[in-house]
mmCIF file of C-alpha atoms in Angstrom:
data_model
loop_
_atom_site.group_PDB
_atom_site.id
_atom_site.type_symbol
_atom_site.label_atom_id
_atom_site.label_comp_id
_atom_site.label_asym_id
_atom_site.label_seq_id
_atom_site.Cartn_x
_atom_site.Cartn_y
_atom_site.Cartn_z
ATOM 1 C CA MET A 1 73.022 137.465 78.144
ATOM 2 C CA SER A 2 70.956 135.497 80.904
ATOM 3 C CA THR A 3 73.464 133.902 83.384
ATOM 4 C CA PRO A 4 71.878 131.530 85.346
ATOM 5 C CA SER A 5 74.049 129.490 87.870
ATOM 6 C CA THR A 6 73.990 126.242 89.289
ATOM 7 C CA SER A 7 75.923 123.783 91.387
ATOM 8 C CA ALA A 8 77.323 120.198 90.763
ATOM 9 C CA THR A 9 76.766 117.633 93.368
ATOM 10 C CA HIS A 10 77.927 113.867 93.479
ATOM 11 C CA SER A 11 77.237 111.190 95.361
ATOM 12 C CA THR A 12 79.724 108.373 94.222
ATOM 13 C CA PRO A 13 80.942 106.285 97.503
ATOM 14 C CA ALA A 14 84.267 106.495 98.377
ATOM 15 C CA PRO A 15 86.564 104.230 97.102
ATOM 16 C CA GLU A 16 87.658 101.257 98.702
ATOM 17 C CA SER A 17 90.971 100.992 100.080
ATOM 18 C CA THR A 18 93.539 99.383 97.997
ATOM 19 C CA ASP A 19 96.421 97.528 99.266
ATOM 20 C CA PRO A 20 100.004 98.874 98.131
ATOM 21 C CA ARG A 21 101.004 94.877 97.001
ATOM 22 C CA ASP A 22 98.565 95.014 94.535
ATOM 23 C CA ALA A 23 100.318 97.558 92.519
ATOM 24 C CA ALA A 24 103.420 95.367 92.177
ATOM 25 C CA TRP A 25 105.495 95.111 88.764
ATOM 26 C CA VAL A 26 105.594 91.656 87.818
ATOM 27 C CA ASP A 27 109.054 90.479 87.514
ATOM 28 C CA PRO A 28 110.792 92.308 84.584
ATOM 29 C CA ALA A 29 112.567 89.132 83.135
ATOM 30 C CA LEU A 30 108.893 87.452 82.934
ATOM 31 C CA VAL A 31 107.900 89.992 81.134
ATOM 32 C CA ALA A 32 110.516 90.224 78.696
ATOM 33 C CA GLN A 33 109.967 86.765 78.142
ATOM 34 C CA ILE A 34 106.417 86.935 77.510
ATOM 35 C CA ARG A 35 106.880 89.935 75.204
ATOM 36 C CA SER A 36 109.424 88.281 73.246
ATOM 37 C CA ASP A 37 106.765 84.966 73.182
ATOM 38 C CA LEU A 38 104.150 87.366 72.091
ATOM 39 C CA LEU A 39 106.466 88.549 68.931
ATOM 40 C CA ASP A 40 106.988 85.033 67.950
ATOM 41 C CA HIS A 41 103.213 84.669 67.824
ATOM 42 C CA PRO A 42 102.045 87.520 66.239
ATOM 43 C CA GLY A 43 98.300 88.769 67.079
ATOM 44 C CA PRO A 44 96.007 91.107 68.927
ATOM 45 C CA LEU A 45 97.705 91.667 72.470
ATOM 46 C CA THR A 46 94.700 90.026 74.527
ATOM 47 C CA GLU A 47 93.917 88.336 78.255
ATOM 48 C CA ALA A 48 93.932 85.237 76.495
ATOM 49 C CA ALA A 49 97.159 85.425 74.011
ATOM 50 C CA VAL A 50 99.505 86.426 77.448
ATOM 51 C CA ALA A 51 97.760 83.478 78.971
ATOM 52 C CA ALA A 52 99.018 81.121 76.367
ATOM 53 C CA ALA A 53 102.596 82.702 76.507
ATOM 54 C CA VAL A 54 102.698 82.126 80.302
ATOM 55 C CA ARG A 55 101.580 78.521 79.683
ATOM 56 C CA ARG A 56 104.383 78.012 76.942
ATOM 57 C CA SER A 57 107.078 79.880 79.417
ATOM 58 C CA GLY A 58 106.790 76.623 81.611
ATOM 59 C CA ARG A 59 105.986 78.686 84.954
ATOM 60 C CA VAL A 60 104.000 76.282 87.381
ATOM 61 C CA LEU A 61 101.088 78.242 88.903
ATOM 62 C CA GLY A 62 97.982 77.401 90.442
ATOM 63 C CA SER A 63 94.347 77.881 89.016
ATOM 64 C CA ALA A 64 93.534 80.835 91.398
ATOM 65 C CA ALA A 65 97.341 82.689 90.564
ATOM 66 C CA LEU A 66 97.225 82.533 86.859
ATOM 67 C CA PRO A 67 94.433 84.851 86.234
ATOM 68 C CA GLU A 68 95.665 87.553 88.548
ATOM 69 C CA LEU A 69 99.344 87.113 86.730
ATOM 70 C CA VAL A 70 97.731 87.227 83.218
ATOM 71 C CA ALA A 71 95.688 90.828 84.095
ATOM 72 C CA ARG A 72 99.364 92.140 85.916
ATOM 73 C CA LEU A 73 101.018 91.218 82.569
ATOM 74 C CA THR A 74 98.655 92.353 79.972
ATOM 75 C CA ALA A 75 98.475 96.028 82.360
ATOM 76 C CA GLN A 76 101.974 96.152 82.332
ATOM 77 C CA LEU A 77 102.711 95.000 78.569
ATOM 78 C CA SER A 78 99.637 97.335 76.958
ATOM 79 C CA GLY A 79 98.298 99.185 79.780
ATOM 80 C CA ALA A 80 98.943 101.372 82.809
ATOM 81 C CA GLY A 81 100.691 98.601 84.386
ATOM 82 C CA PRO A 82 99.580 98.787 88.456
ATOM 83 C CA LEU A 83 97.449 101.622 87.881
ATOM 84 C CA GLN A 84 95.272 100.077 85.489
ATOM 85 C CA PRO A 85 92.877 98.516 88.071
ATOM 86 C CA LEU A 86 92.554 102.005 89.506
ATOM 87 C CA LEU A 87 91.871 103.512 85.855
ATOM 88 C CA ASP A 88 89.409 100.640 85.449
ATOM 89 C CA ARG A 89 87.296 101.076 88.245
ATOM 90 C CA PRO A 90 83.595 102.399 87.998
ATOM 91 C CA GLY A 91 83.359 106.085 88.609
ATOM 92 C CA VAL A 92 86.798 107.369 88.729
ATOM 93 C CA THR A 93 87.362 110.486 86.487
ATOM 94 C CA ASP A 94 90.524 111.354 87.331
ATOM 95 C CA VAL A 95 93.875 109.916 88.908
ATOM 96 C CA PHE A 96 97.275 111.984 89.225
ATOM 97 C CA VAL A 97 100.533 110.216 90.068
ATOM 98 C CA ASN A 98 102.869 112.732 92.105
ATOM 99 C CA GLY A 99 105.376 110.323 92.389
ATOM 100 C CA PRO A 100 105.946 106.668 92.968
ATOM 101 C CA ARG A 101 104.034 106.565 96.364
ATOM 102 C CA ASP A 102 102.002 109.633 95.802
ATOM 103 C CA VAL A 103 98.862 108.802 94.102
ATOM 104 C CA TRP A 104 95.352 110.774 93.915
ATOM 105 C CA ALA A 105 91.960 109.936 92.664
ATOM 106 C CA ASP A 106 89.004 111.826 91.653
ATOM 107 C CA PHE A 107 85.415 109.140 92.364
ATOM 108 C CA GLY A 108 83.318 111.980 91.964
ATOM 109 C CA ASP A 109 83.434 113.422 95.211
ATOM 110 C CA GLY A 110 86.838 115.313 95.009
ATOM 111 C CA LEU A 111 90.153 114.132 95.017
ATOM 112 C CA VAL A 112 91.165 111.386 97.689
ATOM 113 C CA PRO A 113 94.487 109.688 98.160
ATOM 114 C CA VAL A 114 95.070 105.955 97.047
ATOM 115 C CA PRO A 115 97.478 103.888 98.686
ATOM 116 C CA LEU A 116 99.474 102.326 95.640
ATOM 117 C CA SER A 117 103.006 101.690 95.435
ATOM 118 C CA LEU A 118 104.293 102.327 92.023
ATOM 119 C CA GLY A 119 107.597 100.953 92.525
ATOM 120 C CA ALA A 120 110.849 103.149 91.951
ATOM 121 C CA GLU A 121 111.072 106.562 89.986
ATOM 122 C CA SER A 122 112.265 104.580 87.196
ATOM 123 C CA ASP A 123 109.273 102.480 87.005
ATOM 124 C CA VAL A 124 107.121 105.759 86.643
ATOM 125 C CA ARG A 125 109.410 106.925 84.034
ATOM 126 C CA ALA A 126 109.570 103.739 81.988
ATOM 127 C CA LEU A 127 105.320 103.614 82.278
ATOM 128 C CA ALA A 128 104.979 107.221 80.628
ATOM 129 C CA VAL A 129 107.400 106.578 78.012
ATOM 130 C CA ARG A 130 105.243 103.749 76.984
ATOM 131 C CA LEU A 131 102.232 105.441 77.323
ATOM 132 C CA ALA A 132 103.348 108.650 75.488
ATOM 133 C CA ALA A 133 104.327 105.976 72.482
ATOM 134 C CA SER A 134 101.496 104.044 72.474
ATOM 135 C CA GLY A 135 99.576 107.068 71.520
ATOM 136 C CA GLY A 136 102.231 108.067 69.222
ATOM 137 C CA ARG A 137 104.238 110.703 71.071
ATOM 138 C CA ARG A 138 107.620 110.612 72.248
ATOM 139 C CA LEU A 139 108.951 111.868 75.839
ATOM 140 C CA ASP A 140 112.600 112.110 76.615
ATOM 141 C CA ASP A 141 115.335 114.436 77.666
ATOM 142 C CA SER A 142 114.495 116.651 74.401
ATOM 143 C CA SER A 143 110.784 116.603 74.861
ATOM 144 C CA PRO A 144 110.144 116.465 78.917
ATOM 145 C CA LEU A 145 106.570 116.834 78.475
ATOM 146 C CA VAL A 146 103.381 115.486 76.266
ATOM 147 C CA ASP A 147 99.826 115.561 76.365
ATOM 148 C CA VAL A 148 98.435 112.111 74.599
ATOM 149 C CA ARG A 149 95.298 110.429 74.105
ATOM 150 C CA LEU A 150 95.356 106.719 74.638
ATOM 151 C CA PRO A 151 93.795 103.779 72.345
ATOM 152 C CA ASP A 152 90.904 103.268 75.420
ATOM 153 C CA GLY A 153 90.569 107.303 75.222
ATOM 154 C CA ILE A 154 92.272 107.921 78.401
ATOM 155 C CA ARG A 155 94.057 111.130 78.206
ATOM 156 C CA VAL A 156 97.338 111.584 79.600
ATOM 157 C CA ASN A 157 99.606 114.127 80.473
ATOM 158 C CA ALA A 158 103.192 113.751 81.650
ATOM 159 C CA VAL A 159 105.954 115.506 82.464
ATOM 160 C CA ILE A 160 109.673 114.422 83.647
ATOM 161 C CA PRO A 161 112.396 115.660 85.284
ATOM 162 C CA PRO A 162 114.051 117.962 85.735
ATOM 163 C CA LEU A 163 110.689 119.987 84.677
ATOM 164 C CA SER A 164 108.786 118.046 87.431
ATOM 165 C CA GLY A 165 111.794 118.103 90.253
ATOM 166 C CA GLU A 166 112.984 114.728 90.778
ATOM 167 C CA VAL A 167 109.951 112.666 90.059
ATOM 168 C CA THR A 168 107.550 111.909 87.110
ATOM 169 C CA VAL A 169 104.444 113.557 87.510
ATOM 170 C CA LEU A 170 101.284 111.686 85.146
ATOM 171 C CA SER A 171 97.932 112.823 85.106
ATOM 172 C CA PHE A 172 94.954 110.956 83.563
ATOM 173 C CA ARG A 173 91.441 112.013 82.345
ATOM 174 C CA ILE A 174 89.258 109.254 82.291
ATOM 175 C CA PRO A 175 86.001 109.890 79.944
ATOM 176 C CA ARG A 176 82.962 107.983 80.987
ATOM 177 C CA PRO A 177 80.413 107.895 78.192
ATOM 178 C CA LEU A 178 77.322 107.542 79.989
ATOM 179 C CA ALA A 179 74.524 109.797 78.506
ATOM 180 C CA PHE A 180 72.102 111.399 80.627
ATOM 181 C CA GLY A 181 69.103 113.820 80.137
ATOM 182 C CA LEU A 182 68.138 116.717 81.898
ATOM 183 C CA GLU A 183 65.644 114.932 83.944
ATOM 184 C CA ASP A 184 68.431 112.389 85.401
ATOM 185 C CA LEU A 185 70.615 115.352 86.525
ATOM 186 C CA VAL A 186 67.732 116.828 88.006
ATOM 187 C CA ARG A 187 67.088 113.152 90.071
ATOM 188 C CA ASP A 188 70.905 113.162 90.668
ATOM 189 C CA GLY A 189 70.832 116.650 92.445
ATOM 190 C CA PHE A 190 73.337 117.936 89.434
ATOM 191 C CA ILE A 191 70.897 120.729 88.509
ATOM 192 C CA PRO A 192 67.447 122.511 90.396
ATOM 193 C CA ALA A 193 64.252 121.600 88.702
ATOM 194 C CA PRO A 194 63.267 124.945 87.668
ATOM 195 C CA LEU A 195 66.562 125.218 85.569
ATOM 196 C CA VAL A 196 65.282 122.389 83.432
ATOM 197 C CA THR A 197 62.583 123.874 81.882
ATOM 198 C CA LEU A 198 64.463 127.171 80.823
ATOM 199 C CA ILE A 199 67.199 125.011 79.468
ATOM 200 C CA ALA A 200 64.794 122.686 77.091
ATOM 201 C CA GLU A 201 62.894 126.091 75.898
ATOM 202 C CA ALA A 202 66.455 127.344 74.955
ATOM 203 C CA VAL A 203 67.516 124.100 73.114
ATOM 204 C CA SER A 204 63.863 124.141 71.495
ATOM 205 C CA ARG A 205 63.944 127.503 70.304
ATOM 206 C CA ARG A 206 67.348 126.629 69.147
ATOM 207 C CA ALA A 207 69.237 129.577 71.041
ATOM 208 C CA ASN A 208 73.006 129.633 71.231
ATOM 209 C CA LEU A 209 74.393 128.492 74.426
ATOM 210 C CA LEU A 210 77.398 128.700 76.394
ATOM 211 C CA ILE A 211 78.409 126.829 79.600
ATOM 212 C CA SER A 212 81.309 128.208 81.562
ATOM 213 C CA GLY A 213 82.649 126.753 84.718
ATOM 214 C CA GLY A 214 85.973 125.364 86.265
ATOM 215 C CA THR A 215 88.188 122.159 85.889
ATOM 216 C CA GLY A 216 85.727 119.346 86.824
ATOM 217 C CA SER A 217 82.823 121.262 87.501
ATOM 218 C CA GLY A 218 80.409 119.285 85.059
ATOM 219 C CA LYS A 219 80.285 121.399 81.843
ATOM 220 C CA THR A 220 80.605 118.333 79.477
ATOM 221 C CA VAL A 221 77.968 116.239 81.554
ATOM 222 C CA LEU A 222 75.602 119.460 81.554
ATOM 223 C CA LEU A 223 76.142 119.950 77.599
ATOM 224 C CA GLY A 224 75.381 116.514 76.674
ATOM 225 C CA ALA A 225 72.172 116.476 78.824
ATOM 226 C CA MET A 226 71.116 119.379 77.050
ATOM 227 C CA LEU A 227 72.130 117.806 73.447
ATOM 228 C CA SER A 228 70.143 115.112 74.325
ATOM 229 C CA ALA A 229 66.831 117.491 74.365
ATOM 230 C CA ALA A 230 67.609 118.380 70.970
ATOM 231 C CA PRO A 231 64.660 116.970 68.528
ATOM 232 C CA GLU A 232 65.442 113.877 66.872
ATOM 233 C CA ARG A 233 65.472 115.240 63.184
ATOM 234 C CA HIS A 234 68.446 117.315 64.026
ATOM 235 C CA ARG A 235 72.145 116.649 62.946
ATOM 236 C CA LEU A 236 74.570 117.297 65.799
ATOM 237 C CA LEU A 237 78.198 117.629 64.814
ATOM 238 C CA ILE A 238 80.153 117.878 67.898
ATOM 239 C CA VAL A 239 83.834 118.944 67.276
ATOM 240 C CA GLU A 240 86.129 118.037 70.407
ATOM 241 C CA ASP A 241 89.956 118.034 71.496
ATOM 242 C CA SER A 242 89.696 114.435 72.881
ATOM 243 C CA ARG A 243 86.053 112.253 72.409
ATOM 244 C CA GLU A 244 84.309 112.893 76.127
ATOM 245 C CA LEU A 245 80.598 114.210 74.904
ATOM 246 C CA ALA A 246 78.118 111.299 75.492
ATOM 247 C CA VAL A 247 75.075 112.442 73.678
ATOM 248 C CA ALA A 248 71.628 110.385 73.873
ATOM 249 C CA HIS A 249 70.642 111.333 70.075
ATOM 250 C CA PRO A 250 69.867 109.284 66.912
ATOM 251 C CA HIS A 251 72.117 111.520 64.809
ATOM 252 C CA VAL A 252 75.363 112.669 66.248
ATOM 253 C CA VAL A 253 78.863 112.951 64.405
ATOM 254 C CA GLN A 254 81.697 113.470 66.561
ATOM 255 C CA LEU A 255 85.210 114.882 65.500
ATOM 256 C CA SER A 256 88.199 114.703 67.360
ATOM 257 C CA ALA A 257 91.449 116.993 67.037
ATOM 258 C CA ARG A 258 94.255 115.060 66.341
ATOM 259 C CA GLN A 259 98.180 115.961 67.566
ATOM 260 C CA ALA A 260 101.240 115.514 65.373
ATOM 261 C CA ASN A 261 103.037 112.370 65.646
ATOM 262 C CA VAL A 262 106.494 112.066 66.550
ATOM 263 C CA GLU A 263 107.856 113.186 63.272
ATOM 264 C CA GLY A 264 105.846 116.319 63.861
ATOM 265 C CA VAL A 265 103.302 115.965 61.161
ATOM 266 C CA GLY A 266 99.989 114.803 60.769
ATOM 267 C CA GLU A 267 98.145 117.640 63.259
ATOM 268 C CA VAL A 268 94.558 118.196 62.989
ATOM 269 C CA PRO A 269 93.443 121.148 65.208
ATOM 270 C CA LEU A 270 90.071 122.505 66.258
ATOM 271 C CA THR A 271 90.130 125.267 63.924
ATOM 272 C CA THR A 272 90.173 122.952 61.038
ATOM 273 C CA LEU A 273 87.620 120.580 62.295
ATOM 274 C CA VAL A 274 85.269 123.442 62.664
ATOM 275 C CA ARG A 275 85.743 124.925 59.520
ATOM 276 C CA ASN A 276 84.984 121.033 58.124
ATOM 277 C CA ALA A 277 81.923 120.485 59.976
ATOM 278 C CA LEU A 278 80.212 123.453 58.893
ATOM 279 C CA ARG A 279 80.516 121.958 55.375
ATOM 280 C CA MET A 280 78.650 118.911 56.845
ATOM 281 C CA ARG A 281 75.370 120.848 57.120
ATOM 282 C CA PRO A 282 74.920 120.760 60.851
ATOM 283 C CA ASP A 283 71.637 121.613 62.450
ATOM 284 C CA ARG A 284 73.555 122.365 65.143
ATOM 285 C CA LEU A 285 77.313 123.111 66.136
ATOM 286 C CA VAL A 286 78.839 121.813 69.314
ATOM 287 C CA VAL A 287 82.493 122.540 70.575
ATOM 288 C CA GLY A 288 83.328 120.605 73.004
ATOM 289 C CA GLU A 289 85.349 123.243 74.761
ATOM 290 C CA VAL A 290 86.477 126.549 73.113
ATOM 291 C CA ARG A 291 90.319 126.622 74.216
ATOM 292 C CA GLY A 292 91.695 128.207 71.387
ATOM 293 C CA ALA A 293 92.131 130.263 67.770
ATOM 294 C CA GLU A 294 88.616 128.027 66.852
ATOM 295 C CA VAL A 295 86.877 130.441 68.982
ATOM 296 C CA ARG A 296 86.715 132.911 66.042
ATOM 297 C CA ASP A 297 85.539 130.276 63.530
ATOM 298 C CA MET A 298 82.869 129.246 66.013
ATOM 299 C CA LEU A 299 81.637 132.951 66.584
ATOM 300 C CA THR A 300 81.566 133.352 63.004
ATOM 301 C CA ALA A 301 79.461 130.388 62.320
ATOM 302 C CA LEU A 302 77.038 131.416 65.268
ATOM 303 C CA ASN A 303 76.874 134.894 63.509
ATOM 304 C CA THR A 304 76.009 133.413 60.272
ATOM 305 C CA GLY A 305 72.865 131.353 60.362
ATOM 306 C CA HIS A 306 73.906 128.288 62.112
ATOM 307 C CA GLU A 307 71.270 128.183 64.860
ATOM 308 C CA GLY A 308 70.922 126.082 68.047
ATOM 309 C CA GLY A 309 75.087 125.976 68.443
ATOM 310 C CA CYS A 310 76.870 125.108 71.832
ATOM 311 C CA ALA A 311 79.972 124.997 73.616
ATOM 312 C CA THR A 312 81.764 125.080 76.891
ATOM 313 C CA ILE A 313 84.715 127.478 78.144
ATOM 314 C CA HIS A 314 86.479 127.291 80.836
ATOM 315 C CA ALA A 315 85.923 130.130 83.453
ATOM 316 C CA ASN A 316 85.571 130.416 87.237
ATOM 317 C CA THR A 317 82.831 132.588 87.412
ATOM 318 C CA CYS A 318 80.135 134.137 84.837
ATOM 319 C CA ALA A 319 82.070 137.600 85.128
ATOM 320 C CA ALA A 320 85.564 135.902 83.932
ATOM 321 C CA VAL A 321 83.840 134.809 80.773
ATOM 322 C CA PRO A 322 84.332 138.171 78.702
ATOM 323 C CA ALA A 323 88.287 138.016 79.816
ATOM 324 C CA ARG A 324 88.541 134.666 78.804
ATOM 325 C CA LEU A 325 87.003 135.132 75.359
ATOM 326 C CA GLU A 326 89.248 138.145 74.745
ATOM 327 C CA ALA A 327 92.135 135.745 75.485
ATOM 328 C CA LEU A 328 91.196 133.094 73.411
ATOM 329 C CA GLY A 329 90.073 135.805 70.517
ATOM 330 C CA ALA A 330 93.456 137.011 70.887
ATOM 331 C CA LEU A 331 94.725 133.719 69.994
ATOM 332 C CA ALA A 332 93.294 134.517 66.618
ATOM 333 C CA GLY A 333 93.957 137.650 65.843
ATOM 334 C CA MET A 334 90.810 139.197 67.215
ATOM 335 C CA SER A 335 90.550 142.307 68.956
ATOM 336 C CA ALA A 336 88.747 142.838 72.077
ATOM 337 C CA ALA A 337 86.210 144.756 70.394
ATOM 338 C CA ALA A 338 85.424 142.484 67.782
ATOM 339 C CA VAL A 339 85.296 139.751 70.702
ATOM 340 C CA HIS A 340 82.479 141.693 72.497
ATOM 341 C CA ALA A 341 80.645 142.323 68.565
ATOM 342 C CA GLN A 342 80.688 138.662 67.929
ATOM 343 C CA THR A 343 79.680 137.199 71.244
ATOM 344 C CA ALA A 344 76.818 139.617 71.858
ATOM 345 C CA THR A 345 74.973 138.517 69.040
ATOM 346 C CA ALA A 346 76.203 134.930 68.854
ATOM 347 C CA ILE A 347 75.482 133.768 72.418
ATOM 348 C CA ASP A 348 71.951 133.956 73.667
ATOM 349 C CA LEU A 349 72.002 132.360 76.920
ATOM 350 C CA LEU A 350 75.309 131.740 79.401
ATOM 351 C CA LEU A 351 75.105 128.817 82.004
ATOM 352 C CA HIS A 352 77.788 128.881 84.680
ATOM 353 C CA ILE A 353 78.005 125.536 86.634
ATOM 354 C CA ARG A 354 80.453 125.112 89.583
ATOM 355 C CA ARG A 355 81.060 122.202 92.205
ATOM 356 C CA ASP A 356 79.867 123.139 95.843
ATOM 357 C CA ALA A 357 81.725 122.552 99.127
ATOM 358 C CA ALA A 358 80.818 118.699 98.807
ATOM 359 C CA GLY A 359 82.165 118.353 95.737
#
């Protein structure tokens, strides 16, 4: 397998300073009053609905103060509270809460501390519990950790004490559905120009491609750009754990896995989605990230006439990819020898991507 390597670089400007006062929680009594009013006036929870509830509350506010209060109330009732403005900031890809006053964010150039105060530990825990519930999951002493996808696509991982010590820990992954072409990546310094010719030719020939890289290296961005180069007549079937891929292509079908609900039922794993995708007549089968037993179904598909398949895999170096595939294959009951044999005939090109020292 060919293994050209490239480095991901970013040029997003550093975030503006955030005043900790901007993260103040709204008075709980007012939140309870507005929530009760909204229950009496059912409908979508929008800023307009919250503003109407504030007016009905009799609270006297100036024209400048009302929009700010409404935005905070809406975020606290349905969003991420004081974190919502940070999650909504253009360019942010990850936000981490290691404690009420320990917040970090990645704006494309690596992690930087953000001066936000989230109140007390009880406030952070209450936020985590509510976010889990909004995604149909439970977070409590009997289920002290959860990974959930919110209705807006943001992925949240939450861990509560004692597993996380004395503080609740939150990790947010914010999808940025911006579709890039290969030339866009060259212009932004993401990949070198000579690599575009190689990738474009591989896509044109319907080679089966695997992209490896570490966390946050840009695997998903590169995969989306590669798929954008596929012929328009091709039907792309994309299977993901959570929807992250953005592809500039006229015929794309995206399937996302589903976790079990609070009753422990309703799970739809990637293995099921990969098998179902094969029944949907894909011209190209794409697995957003291979991270479990679905590796067996993917390798089987690529070895039985499904050309032009693509996937990503987490590995810090090219040399680590075989061992990573072995580990995933073991989850599906495959021997190391079987994984090697299947991979050798299924994968035509391996691309490894990494962040450089600049991020």
